[in-house]
PDB file of C-alpha atoms and ligand atoms in Angstrom:
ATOM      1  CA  UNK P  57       0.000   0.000   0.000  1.00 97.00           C
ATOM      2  CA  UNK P  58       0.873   3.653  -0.805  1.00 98.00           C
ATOM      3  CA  UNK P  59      -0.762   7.114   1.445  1.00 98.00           C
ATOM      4  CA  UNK P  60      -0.562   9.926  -0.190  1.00 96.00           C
ATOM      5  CA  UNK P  61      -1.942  13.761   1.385  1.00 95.00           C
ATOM      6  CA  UNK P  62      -0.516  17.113   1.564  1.00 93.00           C
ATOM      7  CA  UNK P  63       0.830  18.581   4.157  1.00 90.00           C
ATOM      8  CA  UNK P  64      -1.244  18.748   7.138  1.00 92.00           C
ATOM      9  CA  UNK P  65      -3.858  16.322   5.216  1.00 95.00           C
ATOM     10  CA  UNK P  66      -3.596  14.194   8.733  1.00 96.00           C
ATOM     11  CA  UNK P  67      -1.859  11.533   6.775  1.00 96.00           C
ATOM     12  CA  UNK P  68       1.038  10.856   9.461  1.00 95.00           C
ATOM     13  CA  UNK P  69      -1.766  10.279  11.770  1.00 96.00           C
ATOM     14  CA  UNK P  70      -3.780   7.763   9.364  1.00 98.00           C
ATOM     15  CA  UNK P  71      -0.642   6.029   8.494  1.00 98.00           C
ATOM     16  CA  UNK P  72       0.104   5.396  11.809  1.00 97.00           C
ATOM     17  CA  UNK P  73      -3.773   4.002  12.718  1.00 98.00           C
ATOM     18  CA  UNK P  74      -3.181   1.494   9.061  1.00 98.00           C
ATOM     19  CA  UNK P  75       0.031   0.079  10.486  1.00 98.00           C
ATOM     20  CA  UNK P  76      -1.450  -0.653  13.472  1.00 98.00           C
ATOM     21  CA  UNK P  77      -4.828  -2.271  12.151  1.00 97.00           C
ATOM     22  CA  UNK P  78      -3.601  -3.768   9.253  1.00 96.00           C
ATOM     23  CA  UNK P  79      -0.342  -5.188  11.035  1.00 97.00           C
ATOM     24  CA  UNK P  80       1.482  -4.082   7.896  1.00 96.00           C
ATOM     25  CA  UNK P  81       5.233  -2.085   8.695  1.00 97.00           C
ATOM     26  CA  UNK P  82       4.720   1.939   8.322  1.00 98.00           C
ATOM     27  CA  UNK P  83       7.992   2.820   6.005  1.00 98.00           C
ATOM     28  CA  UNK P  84       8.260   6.713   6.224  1.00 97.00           C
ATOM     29  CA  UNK P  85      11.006   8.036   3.853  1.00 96.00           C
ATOM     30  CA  UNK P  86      10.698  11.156   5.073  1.00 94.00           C
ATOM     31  CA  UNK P  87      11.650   9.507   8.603  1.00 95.00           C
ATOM     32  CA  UNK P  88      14.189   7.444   7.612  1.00 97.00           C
ATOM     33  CA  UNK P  89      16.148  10.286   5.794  1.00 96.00           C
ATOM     34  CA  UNK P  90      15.510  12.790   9.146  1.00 95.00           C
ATOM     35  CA  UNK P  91      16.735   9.839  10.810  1.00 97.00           C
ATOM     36  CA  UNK P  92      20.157   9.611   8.541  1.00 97.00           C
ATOM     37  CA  UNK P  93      20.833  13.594   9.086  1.00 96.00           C
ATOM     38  CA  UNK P  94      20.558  13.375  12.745  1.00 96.00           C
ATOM     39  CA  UNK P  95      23.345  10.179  12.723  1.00 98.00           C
ATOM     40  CA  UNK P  96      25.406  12.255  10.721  1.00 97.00           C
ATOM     41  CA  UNK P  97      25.638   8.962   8.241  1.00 97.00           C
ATOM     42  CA  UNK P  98      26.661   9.640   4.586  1.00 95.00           C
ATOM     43  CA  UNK P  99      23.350   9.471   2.897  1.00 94.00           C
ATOM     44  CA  UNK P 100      22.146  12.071   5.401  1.00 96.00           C
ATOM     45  CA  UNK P 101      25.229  14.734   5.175  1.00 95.00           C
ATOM     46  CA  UNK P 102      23.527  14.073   1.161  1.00 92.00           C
ATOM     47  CA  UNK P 103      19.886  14.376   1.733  1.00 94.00           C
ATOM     48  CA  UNK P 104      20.332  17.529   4.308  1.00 94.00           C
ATOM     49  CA  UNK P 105      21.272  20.327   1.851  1.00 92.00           C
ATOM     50  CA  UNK P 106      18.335  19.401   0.142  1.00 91.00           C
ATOM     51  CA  UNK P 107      15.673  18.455   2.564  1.00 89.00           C
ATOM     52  CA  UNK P 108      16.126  22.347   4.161  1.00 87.00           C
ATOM     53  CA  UNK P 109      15.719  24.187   0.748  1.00 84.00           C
ATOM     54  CA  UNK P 110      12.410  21.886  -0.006  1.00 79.00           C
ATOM     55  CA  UNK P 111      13.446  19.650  -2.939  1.00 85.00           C
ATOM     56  CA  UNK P 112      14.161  16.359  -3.505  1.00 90.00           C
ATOM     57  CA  UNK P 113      16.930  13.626  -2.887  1.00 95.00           C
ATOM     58  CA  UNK P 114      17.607  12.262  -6.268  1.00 95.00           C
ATOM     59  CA  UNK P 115      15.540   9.276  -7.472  1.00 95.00           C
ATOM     60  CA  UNK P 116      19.101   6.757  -7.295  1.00 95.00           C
ATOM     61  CA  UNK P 117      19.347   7.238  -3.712  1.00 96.00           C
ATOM     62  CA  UNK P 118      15.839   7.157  -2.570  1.00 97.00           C
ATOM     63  CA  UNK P 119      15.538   3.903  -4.950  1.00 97.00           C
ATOM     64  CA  UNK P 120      18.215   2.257  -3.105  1.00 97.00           C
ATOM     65  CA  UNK P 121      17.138   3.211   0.261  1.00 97.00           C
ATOM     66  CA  UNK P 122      13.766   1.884  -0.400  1.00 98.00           C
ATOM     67  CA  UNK P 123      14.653  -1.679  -2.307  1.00 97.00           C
ATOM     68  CA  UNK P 124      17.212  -2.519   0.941  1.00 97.00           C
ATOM     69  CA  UNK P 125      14.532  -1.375   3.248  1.00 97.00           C
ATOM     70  CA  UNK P 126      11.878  -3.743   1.545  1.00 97.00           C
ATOM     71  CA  UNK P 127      13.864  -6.194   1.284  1.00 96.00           C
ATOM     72  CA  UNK P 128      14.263  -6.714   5.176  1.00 96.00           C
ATOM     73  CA  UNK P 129      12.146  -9.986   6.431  1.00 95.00           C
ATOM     74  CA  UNK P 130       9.984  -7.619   8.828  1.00 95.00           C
ATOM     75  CA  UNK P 131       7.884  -6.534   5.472  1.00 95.00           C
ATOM     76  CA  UNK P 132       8.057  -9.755   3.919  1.00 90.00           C
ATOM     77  CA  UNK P 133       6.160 -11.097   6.791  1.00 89.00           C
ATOM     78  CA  UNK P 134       3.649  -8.567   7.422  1.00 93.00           C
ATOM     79  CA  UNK P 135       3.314  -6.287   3.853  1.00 93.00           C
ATOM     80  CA  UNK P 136       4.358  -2.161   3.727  1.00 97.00           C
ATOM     81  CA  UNK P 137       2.676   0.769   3.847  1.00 98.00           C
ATOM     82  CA  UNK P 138       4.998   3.072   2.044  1.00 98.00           C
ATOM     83  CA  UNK P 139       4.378   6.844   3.183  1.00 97.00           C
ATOM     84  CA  UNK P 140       6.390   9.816   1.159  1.00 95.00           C
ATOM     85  CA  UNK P 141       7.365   7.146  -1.807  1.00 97.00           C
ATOM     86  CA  UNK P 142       7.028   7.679  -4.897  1.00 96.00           C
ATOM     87  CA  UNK P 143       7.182  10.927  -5.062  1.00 93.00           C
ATOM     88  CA  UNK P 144       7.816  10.932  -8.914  1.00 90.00           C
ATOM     89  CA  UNK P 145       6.538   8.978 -11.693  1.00 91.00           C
ATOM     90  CA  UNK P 146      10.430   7.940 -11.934  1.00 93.00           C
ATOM     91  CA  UNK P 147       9.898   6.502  -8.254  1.00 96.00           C
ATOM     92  CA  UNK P 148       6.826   4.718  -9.064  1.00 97.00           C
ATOM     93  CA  UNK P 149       8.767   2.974 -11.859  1.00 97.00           C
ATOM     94  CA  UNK P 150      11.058   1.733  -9.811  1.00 98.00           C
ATOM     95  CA  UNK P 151       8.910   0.906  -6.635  1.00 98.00           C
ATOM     96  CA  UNK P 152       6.717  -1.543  -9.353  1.00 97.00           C
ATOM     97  CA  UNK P 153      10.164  -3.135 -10.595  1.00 97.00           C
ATOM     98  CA  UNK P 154      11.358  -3.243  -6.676  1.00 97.00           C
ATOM     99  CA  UNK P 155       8.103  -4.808  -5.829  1.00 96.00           C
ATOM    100  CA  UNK P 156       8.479  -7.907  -8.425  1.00 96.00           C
ATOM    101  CA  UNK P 157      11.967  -8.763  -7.853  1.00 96.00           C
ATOM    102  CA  UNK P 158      10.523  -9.650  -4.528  1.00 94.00           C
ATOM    103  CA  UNK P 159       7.323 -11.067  -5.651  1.00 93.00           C
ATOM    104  CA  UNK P 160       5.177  -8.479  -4.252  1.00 93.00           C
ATOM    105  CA  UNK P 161       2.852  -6.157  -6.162  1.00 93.00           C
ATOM    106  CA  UNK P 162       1.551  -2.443  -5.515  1.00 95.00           C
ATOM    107  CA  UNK P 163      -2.294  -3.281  -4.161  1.00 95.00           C
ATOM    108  CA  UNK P 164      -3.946   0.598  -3.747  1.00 97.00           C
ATOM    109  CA  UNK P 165      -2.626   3.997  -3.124  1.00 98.00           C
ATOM    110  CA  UNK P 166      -4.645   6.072  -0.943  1.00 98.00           C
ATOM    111  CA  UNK P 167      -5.090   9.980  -1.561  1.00 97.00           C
ATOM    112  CA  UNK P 168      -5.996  11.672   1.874  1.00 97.00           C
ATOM    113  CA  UNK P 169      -8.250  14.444  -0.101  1.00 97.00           C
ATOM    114  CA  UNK P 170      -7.838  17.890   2.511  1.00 97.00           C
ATOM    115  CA  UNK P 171      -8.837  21.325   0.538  1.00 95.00           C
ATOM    116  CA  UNK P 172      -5.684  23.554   0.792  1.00 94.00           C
ATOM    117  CA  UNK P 173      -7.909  25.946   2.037  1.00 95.00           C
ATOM    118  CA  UNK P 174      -8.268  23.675   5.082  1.00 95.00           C
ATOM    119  CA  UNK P 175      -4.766  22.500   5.032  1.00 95.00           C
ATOM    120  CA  UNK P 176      -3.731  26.403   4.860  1.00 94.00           C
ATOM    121  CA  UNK P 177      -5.871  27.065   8.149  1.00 94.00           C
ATOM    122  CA  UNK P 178      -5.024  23.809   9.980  1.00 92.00           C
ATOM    123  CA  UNK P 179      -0.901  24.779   8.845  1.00 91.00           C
ATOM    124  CA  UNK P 180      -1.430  28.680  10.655  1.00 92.00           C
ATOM    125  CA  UNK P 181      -3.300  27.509  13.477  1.00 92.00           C
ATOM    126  CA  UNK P 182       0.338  25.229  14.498  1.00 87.00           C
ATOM    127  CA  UNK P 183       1.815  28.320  14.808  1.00 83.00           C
ATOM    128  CA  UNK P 184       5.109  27.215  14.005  1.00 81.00           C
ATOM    129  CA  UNK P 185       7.275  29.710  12.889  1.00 82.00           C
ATOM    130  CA  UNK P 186       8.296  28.605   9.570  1.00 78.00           C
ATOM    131  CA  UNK P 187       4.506  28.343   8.965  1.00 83.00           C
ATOM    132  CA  UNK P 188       4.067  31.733   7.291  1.00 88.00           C
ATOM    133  CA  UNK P 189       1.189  31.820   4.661  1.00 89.00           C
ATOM    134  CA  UNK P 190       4.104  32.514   1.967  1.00 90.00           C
ATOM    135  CA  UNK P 191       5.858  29.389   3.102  1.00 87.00           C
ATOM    136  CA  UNK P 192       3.122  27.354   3.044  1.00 89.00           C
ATOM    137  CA  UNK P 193       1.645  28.059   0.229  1.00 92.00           C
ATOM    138  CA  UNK P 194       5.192  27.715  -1.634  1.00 88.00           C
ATOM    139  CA  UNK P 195       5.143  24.188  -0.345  1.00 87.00           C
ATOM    140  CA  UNK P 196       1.864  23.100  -1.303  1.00 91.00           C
ATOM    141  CA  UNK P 197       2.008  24.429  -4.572  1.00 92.00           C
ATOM    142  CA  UNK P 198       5.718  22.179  -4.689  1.00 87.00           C
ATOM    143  CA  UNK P 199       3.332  19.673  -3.734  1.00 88.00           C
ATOM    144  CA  UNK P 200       0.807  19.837  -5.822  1.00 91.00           C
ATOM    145  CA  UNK P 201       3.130  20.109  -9.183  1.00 91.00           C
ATOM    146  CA  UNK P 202       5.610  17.025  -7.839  1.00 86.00           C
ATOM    147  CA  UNK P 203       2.263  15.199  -7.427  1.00 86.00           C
ATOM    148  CA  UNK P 204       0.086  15.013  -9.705  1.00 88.00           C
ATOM    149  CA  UNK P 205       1.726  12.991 -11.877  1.00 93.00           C
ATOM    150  CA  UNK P 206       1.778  10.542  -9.529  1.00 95.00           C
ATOM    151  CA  UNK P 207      -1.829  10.613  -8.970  1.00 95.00           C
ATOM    152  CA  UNK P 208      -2.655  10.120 -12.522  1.00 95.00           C
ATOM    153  CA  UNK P 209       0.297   7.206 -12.401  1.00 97.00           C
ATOM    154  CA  UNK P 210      -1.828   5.419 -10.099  1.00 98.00           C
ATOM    155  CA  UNK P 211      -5.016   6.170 -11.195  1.00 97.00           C
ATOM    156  CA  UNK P 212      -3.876   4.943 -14.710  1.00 97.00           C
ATOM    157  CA  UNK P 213      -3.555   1.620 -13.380  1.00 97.00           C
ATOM    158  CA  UNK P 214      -6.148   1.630 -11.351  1.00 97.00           C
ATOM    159  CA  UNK P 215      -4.594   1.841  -7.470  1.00 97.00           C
ATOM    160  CA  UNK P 216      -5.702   4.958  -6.863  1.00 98.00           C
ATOM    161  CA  UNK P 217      -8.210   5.470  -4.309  1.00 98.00           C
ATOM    162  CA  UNK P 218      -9.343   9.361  -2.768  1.00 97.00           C
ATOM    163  CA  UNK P 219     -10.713   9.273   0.444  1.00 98.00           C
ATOM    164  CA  UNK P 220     -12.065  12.467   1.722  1.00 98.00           C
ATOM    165  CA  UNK P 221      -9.675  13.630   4.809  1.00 98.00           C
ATOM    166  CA  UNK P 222     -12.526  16.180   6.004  1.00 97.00           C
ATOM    167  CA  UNK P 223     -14.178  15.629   9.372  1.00 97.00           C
ATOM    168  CA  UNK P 224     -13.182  14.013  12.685  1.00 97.00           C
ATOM    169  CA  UNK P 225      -9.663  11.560  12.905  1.00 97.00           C
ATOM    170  CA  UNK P 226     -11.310   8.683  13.413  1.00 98.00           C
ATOM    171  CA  UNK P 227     -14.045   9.297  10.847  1.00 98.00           C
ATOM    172  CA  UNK P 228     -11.741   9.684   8.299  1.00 98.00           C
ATOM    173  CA  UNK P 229     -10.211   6.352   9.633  1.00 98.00           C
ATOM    174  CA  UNK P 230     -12.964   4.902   8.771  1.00 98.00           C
ATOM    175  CA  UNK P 231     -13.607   5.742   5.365  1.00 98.00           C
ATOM    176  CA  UNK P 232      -9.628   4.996   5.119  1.00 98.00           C
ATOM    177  CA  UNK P 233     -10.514   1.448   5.902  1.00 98.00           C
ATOM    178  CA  UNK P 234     -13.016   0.985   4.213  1.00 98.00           C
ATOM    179  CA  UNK P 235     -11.511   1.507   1.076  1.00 97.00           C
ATOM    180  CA  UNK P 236      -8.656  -1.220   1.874  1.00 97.00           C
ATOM    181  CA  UNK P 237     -10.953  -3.497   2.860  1.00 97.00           C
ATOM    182  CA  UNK P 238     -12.824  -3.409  -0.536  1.00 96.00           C
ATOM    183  CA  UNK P 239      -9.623  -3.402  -2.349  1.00 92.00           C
ATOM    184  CA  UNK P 240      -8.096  -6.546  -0.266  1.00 87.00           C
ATOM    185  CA  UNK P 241     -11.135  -8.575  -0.517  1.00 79.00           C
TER     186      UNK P 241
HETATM  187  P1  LIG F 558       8.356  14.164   4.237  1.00 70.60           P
HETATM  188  O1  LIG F 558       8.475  13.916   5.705  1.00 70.60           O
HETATM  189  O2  LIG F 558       7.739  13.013   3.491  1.00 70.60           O
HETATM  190  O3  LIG F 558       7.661  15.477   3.936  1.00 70.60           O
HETATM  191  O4  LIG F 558       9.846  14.300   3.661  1.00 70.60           O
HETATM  192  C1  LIG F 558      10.724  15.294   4.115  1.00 70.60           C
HETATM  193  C2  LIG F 558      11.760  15.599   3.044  1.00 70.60           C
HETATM  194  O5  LIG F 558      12.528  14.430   2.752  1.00 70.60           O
HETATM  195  C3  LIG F 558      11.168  16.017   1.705  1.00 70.60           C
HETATM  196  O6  LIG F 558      10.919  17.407   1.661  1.00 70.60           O
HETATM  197  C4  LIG F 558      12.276  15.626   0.726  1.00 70.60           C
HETATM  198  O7  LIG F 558      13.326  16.554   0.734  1.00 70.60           O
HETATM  199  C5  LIG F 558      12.804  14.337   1.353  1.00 70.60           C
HETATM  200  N1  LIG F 558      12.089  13.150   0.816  1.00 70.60           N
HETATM  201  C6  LIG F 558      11.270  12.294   1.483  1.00 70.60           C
HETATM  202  N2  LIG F 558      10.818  11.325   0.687  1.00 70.60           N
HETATM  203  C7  LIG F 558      11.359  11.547  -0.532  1.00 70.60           C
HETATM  204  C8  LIG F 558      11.261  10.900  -1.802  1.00 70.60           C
HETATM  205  N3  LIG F 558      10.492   9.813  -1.990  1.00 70.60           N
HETATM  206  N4  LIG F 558      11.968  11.433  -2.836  1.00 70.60           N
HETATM  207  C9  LIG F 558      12.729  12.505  -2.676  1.00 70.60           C
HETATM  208  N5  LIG F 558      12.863  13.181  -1.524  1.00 70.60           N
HETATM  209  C10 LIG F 558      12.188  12.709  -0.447  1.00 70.60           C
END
């Protein structure tokens, strides 16, 4: 399984509540490379440059991350939910070609659906400092034109399920679920 959501789309919190009813293992790329910077390993002296100006670590490294991560036992036993990858079309690719060298196949991709209206409101209301309107909208329009490619990747072959992210955590969970369900039966 794939989540995808913008920023503030709650989809951190919904990936979490998946692992956890599903059993599956929650792979966050965005996790593992914070976790590289703050070891100080190579790949995160890399990735840091480029995770503070906003763009992206180059396909070759977050392909290799990813195939040696999925190709630990703890995923082939209990399945992945992969959270932040593919990013690009380019990704995707790879993920599909990662995913049948070990006999595994992509299954659904869900789209936590937030307005950016709402995602702009719930973003200000953190009151974080680098949460200026400028900034945010900056990213989510970064976000918007890295991913819709994807989502029409996807939807092309027919993984690609929206779920709308409005409404209450646990409602949303629901409809989240419900969609996986359908799609696993
Ligand atoms: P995230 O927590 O998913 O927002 O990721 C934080 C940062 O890590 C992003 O802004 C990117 O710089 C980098 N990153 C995470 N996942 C990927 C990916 N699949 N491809 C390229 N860069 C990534």
């Amino acid at each position: 399984m794939a989540i995808l959501g913008r920023q503030g789309s709650g989809k951190g919190t919904q990936s979490l509540r998946i692992a956890e009813s599903y059993g599956c293992v929650h792979v966050s790329t965005g996790d593992m490379l914070r976790a590289a910077v703050a070891a100080g390993t190579d790949l995160g002296r890399q990735a840091s440059e480029v995770m503070e100006a906003g763009g992206l670590v180059g396909d070759d490294i977050m392909n290799g991350i990813v195939a040696e991560r999925l190709a630990e036992p703890d995923i082939e036993a209990a399945g992945v939910l992969l959270d932040g990858f593919p990013r690009t079309s380019d990704q995707a690719d790879a993920l599909q070609q990662i995913l049948a060298d070990l006999g595994h196949r992509l299954t659904i991709a869900i789209n936590i659906d937030v307005p950016v209206q709402e995602v702009t409101q719930r973003m200000m209301a953190r009151g974080r400092s680098d949460d200026t309107e400028e900034a945010i909208s900056r990213r989510l329009a970064l976000y918007e034109e890295q991913t819709a490619p994807l989502r029409d990747w996807f939807s092309e072959r027919g993984l690609l399920v929206t779920v709308d992210g409005l409404g209450a955590e646990s409602q949303v969970f629901d409809r989240v679920s419900a969609a996986i369900d359908d799609r696993l039966q």
